[in-house]
Coordinates of C-alpha atoms (C1' of nucleotides) in Angstrom, one line a residue:
Chain T
M1 CA -52.0 5.7 1.5
T2 CA -53.5 3.5 -1.1
K3 CA -53.9 -0.3 -0.7
S4 CA -51.1 -0.8 -3.2
E5 CA -48.7 1.3 -1.2
Q6 CA -49.6 -0.5 1.9
T7 CA -48.9 -3.9 0.4
R8 CA -45.6 -2.6 -1.0
S9 CA -44.6 -1.3 2.4
L10 CA -45.7 -4.5 4.1
I11 CA -43.5 -6.5 1.8
V12 CA -40.4 -4.2 2.3
D13 CA -40.9 -4.2 6.0
T14 CA -41.3 -7.9 6.3
A15 CA -38.3 -8.5 4.0
L16 CA -36.1 -6.1 5.9
R17 CA -37.1 -7.7 9.2
L18 CA -36.3 -11.2 7.9
F19 CA -33.1 -10.0 6.4
A20 CA -32.1 -8.6 9.7
E21 CA -33.1 -11.8 11.5
R22 CA -31.5 -14.4 9.3
G23 CA -29.5 -12.7 6.6
Y24 CA -30.2 -12.0 2.9
D25 CA -29.3 -15.3 1.4
K26 CA -31.2 -17.4 4.0
T27 CA -34.4 -15.4 3.5
T28 CA -36.4 -17.0 0.8
M29 CA -39.1 -15.2 -1.3
R30 CA -41.5 -17.9 -0.1
A31 CA -40.7 -17.0 3.5
I32 CA -41.2 -13.3 2.9
A33 CA -44.5 -13.9 1.2
T34 CA -45.7 -16.3 3.9
E35 CA -44.7 -14.0 6.7
A36 CA -46.4 -11.0 5.1
G37 CA -49.5 -13.1 4.6
L38 CA -49.3 -12.8 0.8
S39 CA -48.7 -15.1 -2.1
V40 CA -45.3 -15.4 -3.8
G41 CA -46.8 -14.1 -7.0
N42 CA -48.0 -11.0 -5.3
A43 CA -44.5 -10.2 -4.0
Y44 CA -43.2 -10.6 -7.5
Y45 CA -46.0 -8.3 -8.7
Y46 CA -44.5 -5.5 -6.7
F47 CA -40.8 -6.4 -6.9
G48 CA -39.3 -7.8 -10.1
S49 CA -36.8 -9.8 -8.2
K50 CA -35.3 -10.4 -4.8
E51 CA -32.6 -7.9 -5.6
H52 CA -35.2 -5.2 -6.1
L53 CA -36.2 -5.5 -2.5
I54 CA -32.7 -4.1 -1.7
Q55 CA -33.8 -0.9 -3.3
G56 CA -36.3 -0.6 -0.5
F57 CA -33.4 -0.7 1.9
Y58 CA -31.5 2.0 0.0
D59 CA -34.5 4.3 -0.1
R60 CA -35.0 3.9 3.6
I61 CA -31.4 4.6 4.5
Q62 CA -31.3 7.6 2.2
E63 CA -34.4 9.1 3.6
L64 CA -33.2 8.8 7.1
H65 CA -29.8 10.1 6.2
F66 CA -31.1 13.2 4.5
A67 CA -33.3 13.9 7.5
A68 CA -30.4 13.6 9.9
C69 CA -28.2 15.8 7.7
A70 CA -30.7 18.6 7.5
E71 CA -30.2 19.4 11.2
I72 CA -26.4 19.2 11.0
L73 CA -26.1 21.3 7.8
A74 CA -28.4 24.0 9.1
T75 CA -26.1 24.8 12.0
E76 CA -22.6 23.8 11.2
T77 CA -20.4 25.9 8.8
D78 CA -17.0 24.3 9.0
F79 CA -16.3 22.2 6.0
E80 CA -14.5 19.4 7.7
T81 CA -17.0 19.2 10.5
R82 CA -19.9 19.2 8.1
M83 CA -18.4 16.3 6.1
R84 CA -17.4 14.3 9.1
R85 CA -20.7 14.6 10.9
M86 CA -22.6 13.8 7.7
L87 CA -20.7 10.6 7.2
L88 CA -20.9 9.6 10.9
A89 CA -24.7 10.2 10.6
W90 CA -24.7 7.7 7.8
V91 CA -22.9 5.1 9.8
D92 CA -25.4 5.6 12.7
I93 CA -28.3 5.0 10.4
A94 CA -26.9 2.1 8.6
E95 CA -25.6 0.4 11.8
P96 CA -28.6 -1.9 12.4
Y97 CA -28.3 -3.3 9.0
R98 CA -24.6 -3.9 8.8
A99 CA -24.7 -7.6 9.6
F100 CA -26.7 -8.4 6.5
G101 CA -25.8 -5.3 4.5
A102 CA -22.6 -6.9 3.5
Q103 CA -24.4 -9.9 2.1
F104 CA -26.1 -7.9 -0.6
F105 CA -23.2 -5.6 -1.1
R106 CA -22.2 -8.0 -3.9
N107 CA -25.1 -6.8 -5.9
A108 CA -24.0 -3.2 -5.6
A109 CA -20.6 -4.2 -6.8
D110 CA -21.9 -5.9 -9.9
P111 CA -21.5 -3.4 -12.8
A112 CA -24.4 -5.1 -14.6
S113 CA -26.8 -4.7 -11.7
P114 CA -29.2 -1.8 -11.6
L115 CA -28.3 -1.6 -7.9
S116 CA -24.7 -0.6 -8.7
P117 CA -24.2 3.0 -7.5
F118 CA -22.6 3.6 -10.9
S119 CA -25.5 2.2 -13.0
V120 CA -27.7 4.3 -15.2
E121 CA -30.7 3.2 -13.1
S122 CA -29.0 4.7 -10.1
T123 CA -28.5 8.1 -11.7
E124 CA -31.3 9.8 -9.9
V125 CA -30.4 8.6 -6.4
R126 CA -26.7 9.2 -7.1
N127 CA -27.4 12.7 -8.2
R128 CA -29.4 13.4 -5.1
H129 CA -26.5 12.2 -3.1
I130 CA -24.0 14.3 -5.0
A131 CA -26.3 17.2 -4.5
L132 CA -26.1 16.6 -0.7
H133 CA -22.3 16.7 -1.0
S134 CA -22.6 20.0 -2.9
T135 CA -24.5 21.4 -0.1
V136 CA -21.9 20.3 2.4
L137 CA -19.3 22.1 0.4
N138 CA -21.1 25.1 -0.9
E139 CA -22.7 26.3 2.3
S140 CA -19.4 25.8 4.2
T141 CA -16.6 28.3 4.8
A142 CA -14.1 26.2 2.8
K143 CA -11.8 27.9 0.4
V144 CA -11.2 25.8 -2.7
D145 CA -9.4 26.1 -6.0
G146 CA -12.1 27.1 -8.6
E147 CA -11.4 24.2 -10.9
L148 CA -11.5 21.7 -8.1
R149 CA -14.7 23.1 -6.6
E150 CA -16.7 22.1 -9.6
V151 CA -15.9 18.4 -9.4
L152 CA -15.3 18.2 -5.7
P153 CA -18.9 17.0 -4.8
E154 CA -18.5 14.1 -7.1
L155 CA -15.1 13.3 -5.6
M156 CA -16.7 13.5 -2.1
W157 CA -19.3 11.1 -3.2
L158 CA -16.6 8.7 -4.3
Y159 CA -15.0 9.1 -1.0
H160 CA -18.3 8.3 0.6
M161 CA -18.6 5.1 -1.5
T162 CA -15.1 4.2 -0.3
V163 CA -16.1 4.6 3.3
V164 CA -19.1 2.3 2.6
L165 CA -16.8 -0.2 1.0
Y166 CA -14.7 -0.2 4.2
W167 CA -17.8 -0.4 6.3
V168 CA -19.1 -3.6 4.8
H169 CA -15.7 -5.2 5.7
D170 CA -15.7 -3.7 9.1
R171 CA -16.3 -6.3 11.9
S172 CA -15.5 -4.0 14.9
P173 CA -18.3 -3.4 17.4
H174 CA -20.5 -0.4 16.7
S175 CA -18.5 0.1 13.4
A176 CA -15.8 1.7 15.6
T177 CA -13.1 1.3 13.0
T178 CA -15.2 2.9 10.2
R179 CA -15.9 5.8 12.6
M180 CA -12.2 6.2 13.2
L181 CA -11.6 6.1 9.5
I182 CA -14.0 8.9 9.0
S183 CA -12.9 11.0 11.9
R184 CA -9.3 10.8 10.8
T185 CA -9.7 11.1 7.0
T186 CA -11.9 14.1 6.9
P187 CA -9.3 16.4 8.5
L188 CA -6.7 15.1 6.0
I189 CA -9.1 15.8 3.1
A190 CA -10.0 19.2 4.4
R191 CA -6.3 20.0 4.6
L192 CA -5.6 18.7 1.1
V193 CA -8.5 20.7 -0.3
G194 CA -7.1 23.8 1.4
L195 CA -3.7 23.1 -0.1
S196 CA -5.2 22.9 -3.5
R197 CA -4.8 26.6 -3.9
L198 CA -1.1 26.5 -3.1
K199 CA 1.3 27.1 -6.0
V200 CA 3.1 23.8 -5.7
F201 CA -0.1 22.1 -6.0
R202 CA -1.8 24.0 -8.8
T203 CA -0.6 21.9 -11.7
I204 CA -1.2 18.6 -10.0
T205 CA -4.7 19.7 -9.0
R206 CA -5.5 20.8 -12.5
D207 CA -4.1 17.6 -14.0
G208 CA -6.2 15.6 -11.6
V209 CA -9.4 17.5 -12.3
Q210 CA -8.8 17.3 -16.1
L211 CA -8.3 13.6 -15.9
F212 CA -11.4 13.2 -13.9
R213 CA -13.3 15.1 -16.5
D214 CA -11.9 13.1 -19.4
L215 CA -12.7 9.8 -17.8
G216 CA -16.4 10.7 -17.6
W217 CA -17.0 8.6 -14.6
F218 CA -20.7 8.2 -14.8
P219 CA -22.9 6.8 -17.6
S220 CA -24.8 10.0 -17.5
P221 CA -23.4 13.2 -16.1
P222 CA -24.7 14.4 -12.7
K223 CA -27.0 17.4 -12.8
P224 CA -25.6 20.6 -11.5
E225 CA -27.3 21.8 -8.4
Chain F
M1 CA 0.3 -36.0 -11.7
T2 CA -2.2 -38.1 -9.9
K3 CA -5.6 -39.0 -11.2
S4 CA -7.2 -36.6 -8.7
E5 CA -5.1 -33.7 -9.9
Q6 CA -5.9 -34.5 -13.5
T7 CA -9.6 -34.5 -12.8
R8 CA -9.2 -31.2 -11.0
S9 CA -7.4 -29.6 -13.9
L10 CA -9.9 -31.0 -16.4
I11 CA -12.7 -29.3 -14.5
V12 CA -10.9 -25.9 -14.3
D13 CA -9.9 -26.0 -17.9
T14 CA -13.4 -26.9 -19.1
A15 CA -15.0 -24.3 -16.8
L16 CA -12.7 -21.5 -18.0
R17 CA -13.3 -22.4 -21.6
L18 CA -17.1 -22.3 -21.1
F19 CA -16.9 -19.1 -19.1
A20 CA -15.0 -17.5 -22.0
E21 CA -17.5 -18.8 -24.5
R22 CA -20.8 -18.0 -22.9
G23 CA -20.1 -16.0 -19.7
Y24 CA -20.1 -17.0 -16.1
D25 CA -23.8 -16.8 -15.3
K26 CA -24.8 -18.8 -18.4
T27 CA -22.4 -21.6 -17.7
T28 CA -24.1 -24.1 -15.5
M29 CA -22.4 -26.7 -13.4
R30 CA -24.2 -29.3 -15.4
A31 CA -22.7 -28.0 -18.6
I32 CA -19.2 -28.0 -17.1
A33 CA -19.7 -31.5 -15.8
T34 CA -21.1 -32.9 -19.0
E35 CA -18.5 -31.2 -21.2
A36 CA -15.8 -32.6 -19.0
G37 CA -17.4 -36.0 -19.1
L38 CA -18.1 -36.1 -15.4
S39 CA -21.1 -36.0 -13.1
V40 CA -22.2 -32.9 -11.4
G41 CA -21.6 -34.5 -8.0
N42 CA -18.0 -35.2 -9.0
A43 CA -17.4 -31.6 -9.9
Y44 CA -18.7 -30.6 -6.4
Y45 CA -16.4 -33.1 -4.9
Y46 CA -13.5 -31.0 -6.1
F47 CA -15.0 -27.6 -5.9
G48 CA -17.3 -26.6 -3.0
S49 CA -19.2 -24.2 -5.2
K50 CA -19.3 -22.6 -8.6
E51 CA -17.5 -19.6 -7.1
H52 CA -14.5 -21.8 -6.2
L53 CA -13.9 -22.3 -9.8
I54 CA -13.1 -18.6 -10.1
Q55 CA -9.9 -19.2 -8.1
G56 CA -8.6 -21.0 -11.1
F57 CA -9.0 -17.9 -13.1
Y58 CA -7.2 -15.8 -10.5
D59 CA -4.3 -18.2 -10.4
R60 CA -3.9 -18.2 -14.1
I61 CA -4.0 -14.4 -14.4
Q62 CA -1.5 -13.9 -11.6
E63 CA 0.9 -16.4 -13.1
L64 CA 0.9 -14.7 -16.5
H65 CA 1.2 -11.3 -14.9
F66 CA 4.2 -12.2 -12.9
A67 CA 5.9 -13.6 -15.9
A68 CA 5.2 -10.4 -17.9
C69 CA 6.4 -8.2 -15.1
A70 CA 9.7 -10.1 -14.7
E71 CA 10.9 -8.7 -18.0
I72 CA 9.8 -5.2 -17.4
L73 CA 11.2 -5.0 -13.9
A74 CA 14.5 -6.4 -15.0
T75 CA 15.2 -3.5 -17.4
E76 CA 13.3 -0.4 -16.3
T77 CA 14.4 1.7 -13.3
D78 CA 12.1 4.7 -13.3
F79 CA 9.4 4.3 -10.6
E80 CA 6.6 5.8 -12.6
T81 CA 7.4 3.8 -15.7
R82 CA 7.7 0.6 -13.7
M83 CA 4.4 1.1 -12.1
R84 CA 2.6 2.1 -15.3
R85 CA 4.0 -0.7 -17.4
M86 CA 3.2 -3.3 -14.7
L87 CA -0.4 -2.2 -14.6
L88 CA -0.8 -2.0 -18.3
A89 CA 0.6 -5.5 -18.5
W90 CA -2.1 -6.6 -16.2
V91 CA -4.8 -5.1 -18.4
D92 CA -3.2 -6.8 -21.4
I93 CA -3.4 -10.2 -19.7
A94 CA -6.9 -9.8 -18.3
E95 CA -8.3 -8.4 -21.5
P96 CA -9.6 -11.6 -23.0
Y97 CA -11.6 -12.3 -19.8
R98 CA -13.0 -8.8 -19.3
A99 CA -16.4 -9.6 -20.9
F100 CA -17.2 -12.3 -18.3
G101 CA -14.8 -11.1 -15.6
A102 CA -17.2 -8.5 -14.6
Q103 CA -19.9 -11.1 -14.0
F104 CA -18.1 -12.7 -11.2
F105 CA -16.6 -9.5 -9.9
R106 CA -19.5 -9.5 -7.5
N107 CA -18.0 -12.4 -5.7
A108 CA -14.8 -10.6 -5.2
A109 CA -16.7 -7.7 -3.7
D110 CA -18.5 -9.8 -1.1
P111 CA -16.6 -9.6 2.1
A112 CA -17.8 -13.0 3.2
S113 CA -16.5 -14.7 0.1
P114 CA -13.1 -16.3 0.3
L115 CA -12.5 -14.8 -3.2
S116 CA -12.6 -11.3 -1.8
P117 CA -9.1 -9.8 -2.1
F118 CA -9.4 -8.7 1.5
S119 CA -10.3 -12.1 2.9
V120 CA -8.2 -14.3 5.1
E121 CA -8.2 -17.0 2.5
S122 CA -6.6 -14.5 0.0
T123 CA -3.8 -13.6 2.3
E124 CA -1.2 -15.6 0.4
V125 CA -2.1 -14.4 -3.0
R126 CA -2.5 -10.8 -1.7
N127 CA 1.0 -10.9 0.0
R128 CA 2.5 -12.1 -3.2
H129 CA 0.9 -9.2 -5.0
I130 CA 2.1 -6.7 -2.5
A131 CA 5.6 -8.2 -2.7
L132 CA 5.4 -7.5 -6.5
H133 CA 4.6 -3.8 -5.7
S134 CA 7.5 -3.8 -3.2
T135 CA 9.8 -4.8 -6.0
V136 CA 8.4 -2.1 -8.3
L137 CA 9.2 0.4 -5.6
N138 CA 12.4 -0.8 -4.0
E139 CA 14.4 -1.5 -7.2
S140 CA 13.4 1.8 -8.7
T141 CA 15.2 5.2 -8.4
A142 CA 12.3 6.8 -6.5
K143 CA 13.0 8.9 -3.5
V144 CA 10.4 8.5 -0.9
D145 CA 9.7 9.7 2.6
G146 CA 10.9 6.9 4.9
E147 CA 7.7 6.5 6.8
L148 CA 5.7 6.4 3.6
R149 CA 8.0 3.9 2.0
E150 CA 7.1 1.2 4.4
V151 CA 3.4 1.2 3.7
L152 CA 3.6 2.3 0.1
P153 CA 3.5 -1.2 -1.5
E154 CA 0.3 -1.8 0.3
L155 CA -1.1 1.5 -0.9
M156 CA 0.0 0.7 -4.4
W157 CA -1.8 -2.6 -4.2
L158 CA -5.0 -0.7 -3.1
Y159 CA -4.4 1.6 -6.1
H160 CA -4.2 -1.5 -8.3
M161 CA -7.5 -2.8 -6.8
T162 CA -9.1 0.5 -7.6
V163 CA -7.9 0.2 -11.2
V164 CA -9.4 -3.3 -11.4
L165 CA -12.7 -1.8 -10.0
Y166 CA -12.6 0.7 -12.8
W167 CA -11.8 -1.9 -15.3
V168 CA -14.8 -4.1 -14.6
H169 CA -17.0 -1.1 -15.3
D170 CA -15.1 -0.1 -18.4
R171 CA -16.9 -0.8 -21.6
S172 CA -14.5 1.0 -24.0
P173 CA -12.9 -1.1 -26.8
H174 CA -9.6 -2.7 -25.7
S175 CA -10.1 -1.2 -22.3
A176 CA -8.9 2.0 -23.7
T177 CA -10.3 4.1 -20.8
T178 CA -8.7 2.0 -18.2
R179 CA -5.4 2.3 -20.0
M180 CA -5.9 6.1 -20.0
L181 CA -6.6 6.0 -16.3
I182 CA -3.4 4.2 -15.7
S183 CA -1.2 6.3 -18.0
R184 CA -2.5 9.5 -16.4
T185 CA -2.7 8.5 -12.7
T186 CA 0.8 7.0 -12.5
P187 CA 2.5 10.3 -13.2
L188 CA 0.3 12.0 -10.6
I189 CA 1.1 9.4 -8.0
A190 CA 4.8 9.5 -8.8
R191 CA 4.7 13.3 -8.3
L192 CA 2.8 13.0 -5.0
V193 CA 5.2 10.4 -3.8
G194 CA 8.0 12.8 -4.7
L195 CA 6.3 15.6 -2.9
S196 CA 6.0 13.5 0.3
R197 CA 9.4 14.6 1.3
L198 CA 8.5 18.3 1.1
K199 CA 8.1 20.2 4.3
V200 CA 4.5 21.3 3.7
F201 CA 3.7 17.7 3.3
R202 CA 5.5 16.0 6.1
T203 CA 2.8 16.3 8.7
I204 CA 0.0 15.3 6.4
T205 CA 2.0 12.3 5.1
R206 CA 2.8 11.2 8.6
D207 CA -0.8 11.5 9.7
G208 CA -1.9 9.5 6.7
V209 CA 0.6 6.8 7.3
Q210 CA -0.2 6.6 10.9
L211 CA -3.9 6.3 10.2
F212 CA -3.3 3.5 7.7
R213 CA -1.3 1.6 10.3
D214 CA -4.0 2.1 13.0
L215 CA -6.7 0.8 10.7
G216 CA -4.9 -2.5 10.2
W217 CA -6.5 -2.9 6.7
F218 CA -6.1 -6.6 6.4
P219 CA -7.4 -9.4 8.5
S220 CA -3.7 -10.6 8.8
P221 CA -0.8 -8.3 8.3
P222 CA 1.2 -8.7 5.1
K223 CA 4.6 -10.2 5.5
P224 CA 7.6 -7.9 5.0
E225 CA 9.6 -8.8 1.9
Chain D
dG1 C1' -55.5 -2.8 -11.0
dT2 C1' -54.7 -6.0 -7.0
dC3 C1' -54.3 -10.5 -5.4
dT4 C1' -54.5 -15.8 -4.7
dA5 C1' -53.3 -20.5 -5.6
dT6 C1' -50.8 -23.7 -7.8
dA7 C1' -47.9 -25.9 -10.9
dG8 C1' -43.5 -26.1 -12.8
dC9 C1' -38.7 -24.8 -14.6
dA10 C1' -33.7 -24.0 -14.1
dA11 C1' -29.8 -24.5 -11.7
dG12 C1' -26.9 -24.6 -7.5
dA13 C1' -26.1 -27.8 -4.1
dT14 C1' -26.4 -32.3 -1.4
dA15 C1' -27.1 -37.4 0.2
dG16 C1' -26.2 -41.7 0.0
dA17 C1' -25.2 -45.9 -2.7
dC18 C1' -21.3 -48.1 -4.9
Chain H
dG1 C1' -13.9 -40.8 -6.1
dT2 C1' -17.7 -41.2 -8.7
dC3 C1' -22.4 -41.7 -9.7
dT4 C1' -27.6 -41.1 -9.6
dA5 C1' -31.3 -39.2 -7.5
dT6 C1' -33.1 -35.6 -5.0
dC7 C1' -33.7 -31.2 -2.7
dT8 C1' -33.9 -26.2 -2.5
dT9 C1' -35.0 -21.9 -4.1
dG10 C1' -35.3 -17.9 -7.3
dC11 C1' -38.3 -17.1 -10.6
dT12 C1' -42.2 -17.7 -14.2
dA13 C1' -46.7 -18.9 -15.9
dT14 C1' -51.5 -19.4 -15.8
dA15 C1' -56.1 -19.2 -14.5
dG16 C1' -59.0 -16.9 -12.0
dA17 C1' -61.3 -14.0 -7.9
dC18 C1' -62.6 -9.2 -6.6

DNA sequence: GTCTATAGCAAGATAGAC
DNA sequence: GTCTATCTTGCTATAGAC
């Protein structure tokens, strides 16, 4: 680990600690620099803005989440269970940061911000996430309509984003309500996905998939696995 | 109209004009105050923060939207058409503000902000909106599962919020893509609502409705019509 | 390339006098 | 209610040390 990487980590660690202690807004760049034993200028040398520190948070969460999923996805084959456990694992990991996570959620919601999950800058991390959802689906025993299957990972990612949206509003202890949301929506989704092959459903499924395609949700299309 | 009310209006009018001219972020409180012929301190006497000025924008949009809907809802009876035209009317009205609307969307997304559509402070305006959706549904010819019917206006409101979320990301001229989203999702929704009475669907509908109820989406429950 | 120190701007927000 | 003066803080700029 080079000196530069050490400093970078030191800044992120200090920032995350202070964020957790006193919240995002009340943590000044001056305080982060002082606490880390650095100058403000140095902090800005590594991170273009206070917002950019949030990326450090994202990266950490994602890394931990992927590690947690590896175990789950290696053993479980049922689609619904895979999806549910993957999402619950995310909540477990994000839990310690919930109190202040909401404070910078606003940045993620700003379409102009590079931190927005829909932004061009987020393409890579978004695609990695979508790929995770692909794995959840493809290595499961789920039977899905062929058309739907191609876009389903993206839809699952959107579902995940919705859960996150709910989570930042959730004030229940241990994010219990979010957990309930997950545990009770995944079976519904699994059933709907199963129904997608039914005759009554065919046209509506096709129309929905076609619409999704025509909209071109993302600035740049996600890479296929 | 008292002096105080006049000053208040003057500040909102000036702020909205400047927001439209140069965007939210680039409009400083100093500029608003100067342009209105007041001191900065005075502006803060009436509005606790720059964010609070946004409420003036919401109020204006909602007023115009309700007026536009009155006409539509008085003549049209088809559920899908009512919903579609109501949403398209919203896009028409919000159109002039789209360029800078996205800039303060971040505030709406912040759960801690009183401007969040989910906040306690927004209860009144939210309930008024949900009541509008009730009207769209109840005075239409739609046939809906009884259980679903009770929560459907709230779900329609969430759908509306989703459209708004898409809209702030939409960069197409005249919000064409958002309009397409509306025109093509309303038929899908109308069909799904119709299917809700089907036998295959009953259990899944009931489960969904029950979940929605158990979650208690809002800090305070919406008033029944 | 990595880092310090310091000075200073812009703009949101506040205090206290009147 | 209104003002002026001031504070705070994100961020920038510069000059220089190693």
